[in-house]
Amino acid sequence: MVNLTIDDKQVTAPKNATIYDAAKLNGIKIPILCHDSKLKPFGACRMCLVEVEQMKGRQIPACTTPITEGMIIRTATPDIIKARKMVLELLLLNHPIDCPVCDKAGDCDLQNLTYEYEVNANRFADAKFNHVIDYNNPLIERDMNRCVLCGKCARICDEIVSFGALTFMDRGIETKIACEFEAPLNCEFCGSCVSVCPVGSLLARPFKFKARFWALTNQKTVCSYCGTGCNLTLGVKDNKVLTTVYDENQGFHKGQLCCRGRFGYQFINSERRLTTPLVRKNGTLVETTWDEAIEVIAAKMKTAGASTAALATPRITNEELILFKELMETVGSNNYDHSAGYAHAALTKGFVQSLGVAASPASILDVQKTDLLLVIKTDTYETHPVVGFEINMAVKNKEVKLNILSDKRGKLSKLPNAKTLIHVPGTEIAVINALAKVIVDEKLADGTAASVPGFAELEKALAAFTPDAVAAQCGLTAADIKQLATDYAKAEKALILFPVGLPYPGHNEDLASALANLAILTGKLGKEGCGVLCMAEKNNSQGAVDMGFYSTAGMDAGKIIDGCASGSVKTLFIAGENPVVSYPDHTKIAAALDKVDFLVVADLFMTETAAMADVVLPACSFAEKEGTFTSVDRRVQHIKPAIRKIGQCRSDFEIFGALITKLGGKPSATPAKTFEAISSSVAGYAGMSYASLGETGAYAAVSVKPSFVVPKTMSLASESGKLALVTGSALYHSGTMSQYGEGPMYVCPEGYVELSRNDASKMKIAENDLVIVTSSKGSIKLKAKISMRMPQGVLFAPYHFSETSINRICSGAPVTWVSLSK
């Protein structure tokens, strides 16, 4: 620590701090416009000028000047105040005084500083800027007339998002922030630039003219989209969520959000929300009372007994999942599951076999603490964009080496010195086994590996996975495989990341075990910056696993669907899931749900699955209930209601509790009581309570017992003349729920099929052409998206969309062989 004096106050600060950091750390305010804790110091605005005695009283920028031992600093001398007033006058010289109609009023740093420093006149005169305002973007409005050239928008887009959509253009008084060649803004639409803009130059269009910031009530919560567990502040007025509010001190991500987190909140107050219970009478769903709906459901579940089954979305809380299990046990059934049964297998089967625990032995925080990242599929950025930001910062700021094994290129492939190896779709497990083979043969394994159970069996099984043999199968070279293995093994710290979820059926228990083998072989477990991070798809996917809401003794999701078709499942209760769209093999799913005797759906919207139900229950969104979510790295976080319940909606906790009571059981009275039971029974949650979780949450401990497992590889025989279709997530969407968020749908409103330039040229397909994609399951029409990232012979399609559901032609295989025609 460094000792220094600021405004006659003796203080200490870390030796790598700037004057601004030291002052802030010790509660001393220095005004600034161009600083953000996530960004590198820039020194553009000159509002943070201070005097340092050792520098003969010279005025220097506090945000770029490092502290030294014994430094004496003054932050508010008459000369400093005078200088800051002049800076404000110069900033206001060309700035339009349109505060009454500017949406930033009340949250504008320039406005607040002008008021604080009493700048009520301007000694300078010049014409106001007259830049054309960009209204074309559906999410972000750009008015460069208000810009103060702090550069935060361009810097955050480069340093963290790593897109570089904005930059400084021109020189001198004509300098402005713009897109290259004065083009319209066309980017990832994460809204990072909007969040850090200190003035009204960049505005969130969905919030425009909805309310003043001082009229909002800020409610802290956790994002309900992917499993990253980003902290979120919702701006609420009149029981409506009107925007998300930026807080640079919130969460490990320092307020950084992706497109769906920042702009996808509209589903909470959507006019399409279900608000009353519905029951099917004479073939039509009609409104009913909660009492009637609960009575009908309870009677059917009691009659069905052990023939009752349940499917849940991993978006509901841990407490609700526990109560859902209790409901099933009340009627004597252990037939319950989530995520189609296969999307959690990497954790519930793969990691359980290899590590002795259904959780990742790594944290998101390890991304910036490692020396090497081995990323399986570039989709990691699309599935968990804020983790992608962490990767960006690790590579660009910490010089972390990035190696990618994928069936296509992606955003991560563009990072500095990133190495992307493109393999034939579906052959990744064989490649990973070949990496393990190289590590063993080249004696790169850790000294403890031979003593781990299963080592001899693994060594024997790897004999078939020589680099030469695997290279011929997967489209890589033997030299590439050897280098990838050597890089990983020789790195002092290395972290593996891979996504799992409904659109990744090939990312199963075998892939998880193969990756765990690499970490165990090289001793990269239980250390900072090491391990394997399984990036589950939904906000509470890890929680659903921790709560045990998956098949152990009863039917899994696949067998439940089969049971609906065969008649062995009489009553099916679906909470928040939309299998008709999100599960593979649409025709089979729809036929099975049509045959089941009695179908109950609790959801926010009248989904395709809800439309088939006998009873539909209006459920609450995450913003209307209390409970906990568990992120991919087992960070448990407490959420509280941000708004009152909409209409007659009830939380899933209340729904399950009412049914348990009707069936003669005694459910927990509150989510807090249920969490007490969780903390006393679920491994790793011991000692947790709502009070102890606070706003930051707590990590559930992960205890690892490594064993080597021989993973099975898939035999994927290609079909002559066909293209390999792989499915996945689009950057702007998460599951099917983001269809109801206006922001994501503004940017990516429909499904598409992505193909290489070579394939497009060969088939004479142009961008946005409507093409027919045909598999053995059927055909679907999609718009074509031509891309440089796709290898020849490989197609990609996201799975989120109802009207153009790719699951109409996919059966759940890692690769679907299709033909393409116009």
Tab-separated table of C-alpha atoms in Angstrom, residues 486-651:
chain	number	residue	atom	x	y	z
A	486	THR	CA	1.167	-29.523	-26.185
A	487	ASP	CA	-0.115	-25.974	-25.702
A	488	TYR	CA	-2.693	-27.152	-23.190
A	489	ALA	CA	-0.414	-29.503	-21.274
A	490	LYS	CA	2.521	-27.083	-21.006
A	491	ALA	CA	0.477	-24.074	-19.884
A	492	GLU	CA	0.962	-23.477	-16.183
A	493	LYS	CA	-2.740	-22.630	-15.888
A	494	ALA	CA	-5.356	-23.683	-18.442
A	495	LEU	CA	-9.147	-23.493	-18.456
A	496	ILE	CA	-11.584	-25.392	-20.702
A	497	LEU	CA	-14.988	-23.923	-21.582
A	498	PHE	CA	-17.822	-25.611	-23.469
A	499	PRO	CA	-21.536	-24.803	-23.906
A	500	VAL	CA	-24.377	-27.249	-23.343
A	501	GLY	CA	-28.090	-26.881	-23.961
A	502	LEU	CA	-31.022	-27.895	-26.099
A	503	PRO	CA	-29.410	-26.957	-29.445
A	504	TYR	CA	-26.228	-28.929	-28.655
A	505	PRO	CA	-27.241	-32.622	-28.452
A	506	GLY	CA	-23.645	-33.688	-29.151
A	507	HIS	CA	-22.393	-31.881	-26.049
A	508	ASN	CA	-23.277	-34.778	-23.789
A	509	GLU	CA	-21.754	-36.874	-21.013
A	510	ASP	CA	-19.079	-38.280	-23.330
A	511	LEU	CA	-17.824	-34.829	-24.300
A	512	ALA	CA	-17.799	-33.768	-20.637
A	513	SER	CA	-15.817	-36.859	-19.619
A	514	ALA	CA	-13.359	-36.443	-22.492
A	515	LEU	CA	-12.670	-32.843	-21.424
A	516	ALA	CA	-12.446	-33.816	-17.758
A	517	ASN	CA	-9.837	-36.414	-18.757
A	518	LEU	CA	-7.629	-33.640	-20.156
A	519	ALA	CA	-7.836	-31.608	-16.948
A	520	ILE	CA	-7.174	-34.660	-14.742
A	521	LEU	CA	-4.274	-35.869	-16.916
A	522	THR	CA	-2.484	-32.529	-16.664
A	523	GLY	CA	-3.311	-31.801	-13.037
A	524	LYS	CA	-5.355	-28.732	-13.958
A	525	LEU	CA	-8.059	-29.109	-11.330
A	526	GLY	CA	-8.545	-27.362	-8.024
A	527	LYS	CA	-6.231	-24.488	-8.951
A	528	GLU	CA	-6.878	-20.846	-9.773
A	529	GLY	CA	-7.306	-20.344	-13.510
A	530	CYS	CA	-7.736	-24.084	-14.133
A	531	GLY	CA	-10.538	-26.603	-14.538
A	532	VAL	CA	-13.465	-27.229	-16.870
A	533	LEU	CA	-16.426	-24.834	-17.037
A	534	CYS	CA	-19.629	-26.383	-18.362
A	535	MET	CA	-21.673	-23.441	-19.598
A	536	ALA	CA	-25.271	-24.569	-19.156
A	537	GLU	CA	-27.878	-22.778	-21.223
A	538	LYS	CA	-30.507	-21.305	-18.882
A	539	ASN	CA	-30.288	-18.974	-15.890
A	540	ASN	CA	-30.912	-21.788	-13.372
A	541	SER	CA	-29.683	-24.842	-15.265
A	542	GLN	CA	-27.096	-25.556	-12.574
A	543	GLY	CA	-29.749	-25.022	-9.916
A	544	ALA	CA	-32.071	-27.562	-11.545
A	545	VAL	CA	-29.227	-30.086	-11.378
A	546	ASP	CA	-28.341	-29.176	-7.791
A	547	MET	CA	-31.989	-29.549	-6.737
A	548	GLY	CA	-32.072	-32.995	-8.344
A	549	PHE	CA	-34.846	-32.212	-10.796
A	550	TYR	CA	-33.892	-34.897	-13.277
A	551	SER	CA	-34.402	-38.610	-13.731
A	552	THR	CA	-32.595	-40.934	-11.341
A	553	ALA	CA	-35.146	-43.713	-10.768
A	554	GLY	CA	-38.091	-42.668	-12.945
A	555	MET	CA	-38.604	-41.672	-16.563
A	556	ASP	CA	-36.324	-39.075	-18.147
A	557	ALA	CA	-37.720	-36.480	-20.543
A	558	GLY	CA	-37.344	-38.734	-23.583
A	559	LYS	CA	-39.209	-41.580	-21.917
A	560	ILE	CA	-41.850	-39.186	-20.621
A	561	ILE	CA	-42.566	-38.087	-24.192
A	562	ASP	CA	-42.660	-41.722	-25.304
A	563	GLY	CA	-44.969	-42.481	-22.370
A	564	CYS	CA	-47.359	-39.758	-23.469
A	565	ALA	CA	-47.517	-41.361	-26.903
A	566	SER	CA	-47.947	-44.919	-25.585
A	567	GLY	CA	-50.404	-44.046	-22.822
A	568	SER	CA	-48.195	-45.010	-19.878
A	569	VAL	CA	-48.106	-41.340	-18.869
A	570	LYS	CA	-51.649	-40.237	-18.085
A	571	THR	CA	-51.071	-36.709	-16.784
A	572	LEU	CA	-48.230	-34.390	-17.757
A	573	PHE	CA	-47.473	-31.137	-15.954
A	574	ILE	CA	-45.167	-28.767	-17.871
A	575	ALA	CA	-43.865	-25.710	-16.024
A	576	GLY	CA	-42.361	-23.011	-18.245
A	577	GLU	CA	-41.026	-25.350	-20.922
A	578	ASN	CA	-42.116	-25.207	-24.570
A	579	PRO	CA	-41.181	-28.667	-25.911
A	580	VAL	CA	-43.185	-28.254	-29.122
A	581	VAL	CA	-40.643	-25.643	-30.271
A	582	SER	CA	-37.489	-26.244	-28.240
A	583	TYR	CA	-37.248	-30.058	-28.179
A	584	PRO	CA	-35.913	-31.923	-31.224
A	585	ASP	CA	-38.303	-33.821	-33.514
A	586	HIS	CA	-41.258	-31.447	-33.504
A	587	THR	CA	-43.639	-33.912	-35.134
A	588	LYS	CA	-43.004	-36.581	-32.509
A	589	ILE	CA	-43.314	-34.123	-29.606
A	590	ALA	CA	-46.544	-32.581	-30.871
A	591	ALA	CA	-48.108	-36.009	-31.540
A	592	ALA	CA	-47.157	-37.244	-28.055
A	593	LEU	CA	-48.590	-34.197	-26.285
A	594	ASP	CA	-51.740	-34.509	-28.356
A	595	LYS	CA	-52.210	-38.105	-27.129
A	596	VAL	CA	-51.621	-37.634	-23.410
A	597	ASP	CA	-54.860	-37.868	-21.437
A	598	PHE	CA	-54.388	-34.663	-19.450
A	599	LEU	CA	-51.893	-31.853	-20.039
A	600	VAL	CA	-51.245	-28.962	-17.661
A	601	VAL	CA	-49.027	-26.018	-18.614
A	602	ALA	CA	-47.920	-23.182	-16.345
A	603	ASP	CA	-46.296	-20.392	-18.337
A	604	LEU	CA	-46.098	-16.669	-18.936
A	605	PHE	CA	-47.432	-16.883	-22.495
A	606	MET	CA	-49.769	-18.895	-24.646
A	607	THR	CA	-46.961	-20.903	-26.192
A	608	GLU	CA	-47.415	-23.622	-28.790
A	609	THR	CA	-47.287	-26.157	-25.954
A	610	ALA	CA	-49.745	-24.217	-23.769
A	611	ALA	CA	-52.210	-24.073	-26.658
A	612	MET	CA	-52.442	-27.888	-26.527
A	613	ALA	CA	-53.109	-28.023	-22.774
A	614	ASP	CA	-56.269	-28.962	-20.897
A	615	VAL	CA	-55.459	-26.428	-18.174
A	616	VAL	CA	-53.234	-23.355	-18.596
A	617	LEU	CA	-51.992	-21.502	-15.518
A	618	PRO	CA	-50.650	-17.919	-15.682
A	619	ALA	CA	-47.223	-17.930	-14.019
A	620	CYS	CA	-45.120	-15.039	-12.739
A	621	SER	CA	-41.916	-13.830	-14.329
A	622	PHE	CA	-38.681	-13.661	-12.355
A	623	ALA	CA	-39.422	-9.990	-11.643
A	624	GLU	CA	-42.549	-10.874	-9.659
A	625	LYS	CA	-41.268	-13.509	-7.245
A	626	GLU	CA	-38.697	-14.413	-4.623
A	627	GLY	CA	-36.180	-17.222	-4.669
A	628	THR	CA	-32.668	-18.129	-5.759
A	629	PHE	CA	-30.866	-18.904	-9.017
A	630	THR	CA	-27.579	-20.776	-9.354
A	631	SER	CA	-25.225	-19.755	-12.170
A	632	VAL	CA	-22.979	-22.026	-14.249
A	633	ASP	CA	-20.150	-21.621	-11.744
A	634	ARG	CA	-22.449	-22.379	-8.810
A	635	ARG	CA	-22.919	-18.816	-7.630
A	636	VAL	CA	-26.197	-18.776	-5.670
A	637	GLN	CA	-28.052	-15.447	-5.859
A	638	HIS	CA	-31.203	-14.181	-4.193
A	639	ILE	CA	-33.923	-12.458	-6.211
A	640	LYS	CA	-36.801	-10.406	-4.834
A	641	PRO	CA	-39.958	-9.073	-6.513
A	642	ALA	CA	-39.345	-5.931	-8.534
A	643	ILE	CA	-43.035	-5.422	-9.373
A	644	ARG	CA	-46.384	-6.653	-8.097
A	645	LYS	CA	-47.929	-9.711	-9.754
A	646	ILE	CA	-49.603	-9.003	-13.079
A	647	GLY	CA	-53.311	-9.854	-13.278
A	648	GLN	CA	-54.118	-13.114	-11.517
A	649	CYS	CA	-50.659	-14.573	-12.098
A	650	ARG	CA	-49.151	-16.741	-9.393
A	651	SER	CA	-45.579	-17.823	-8.875
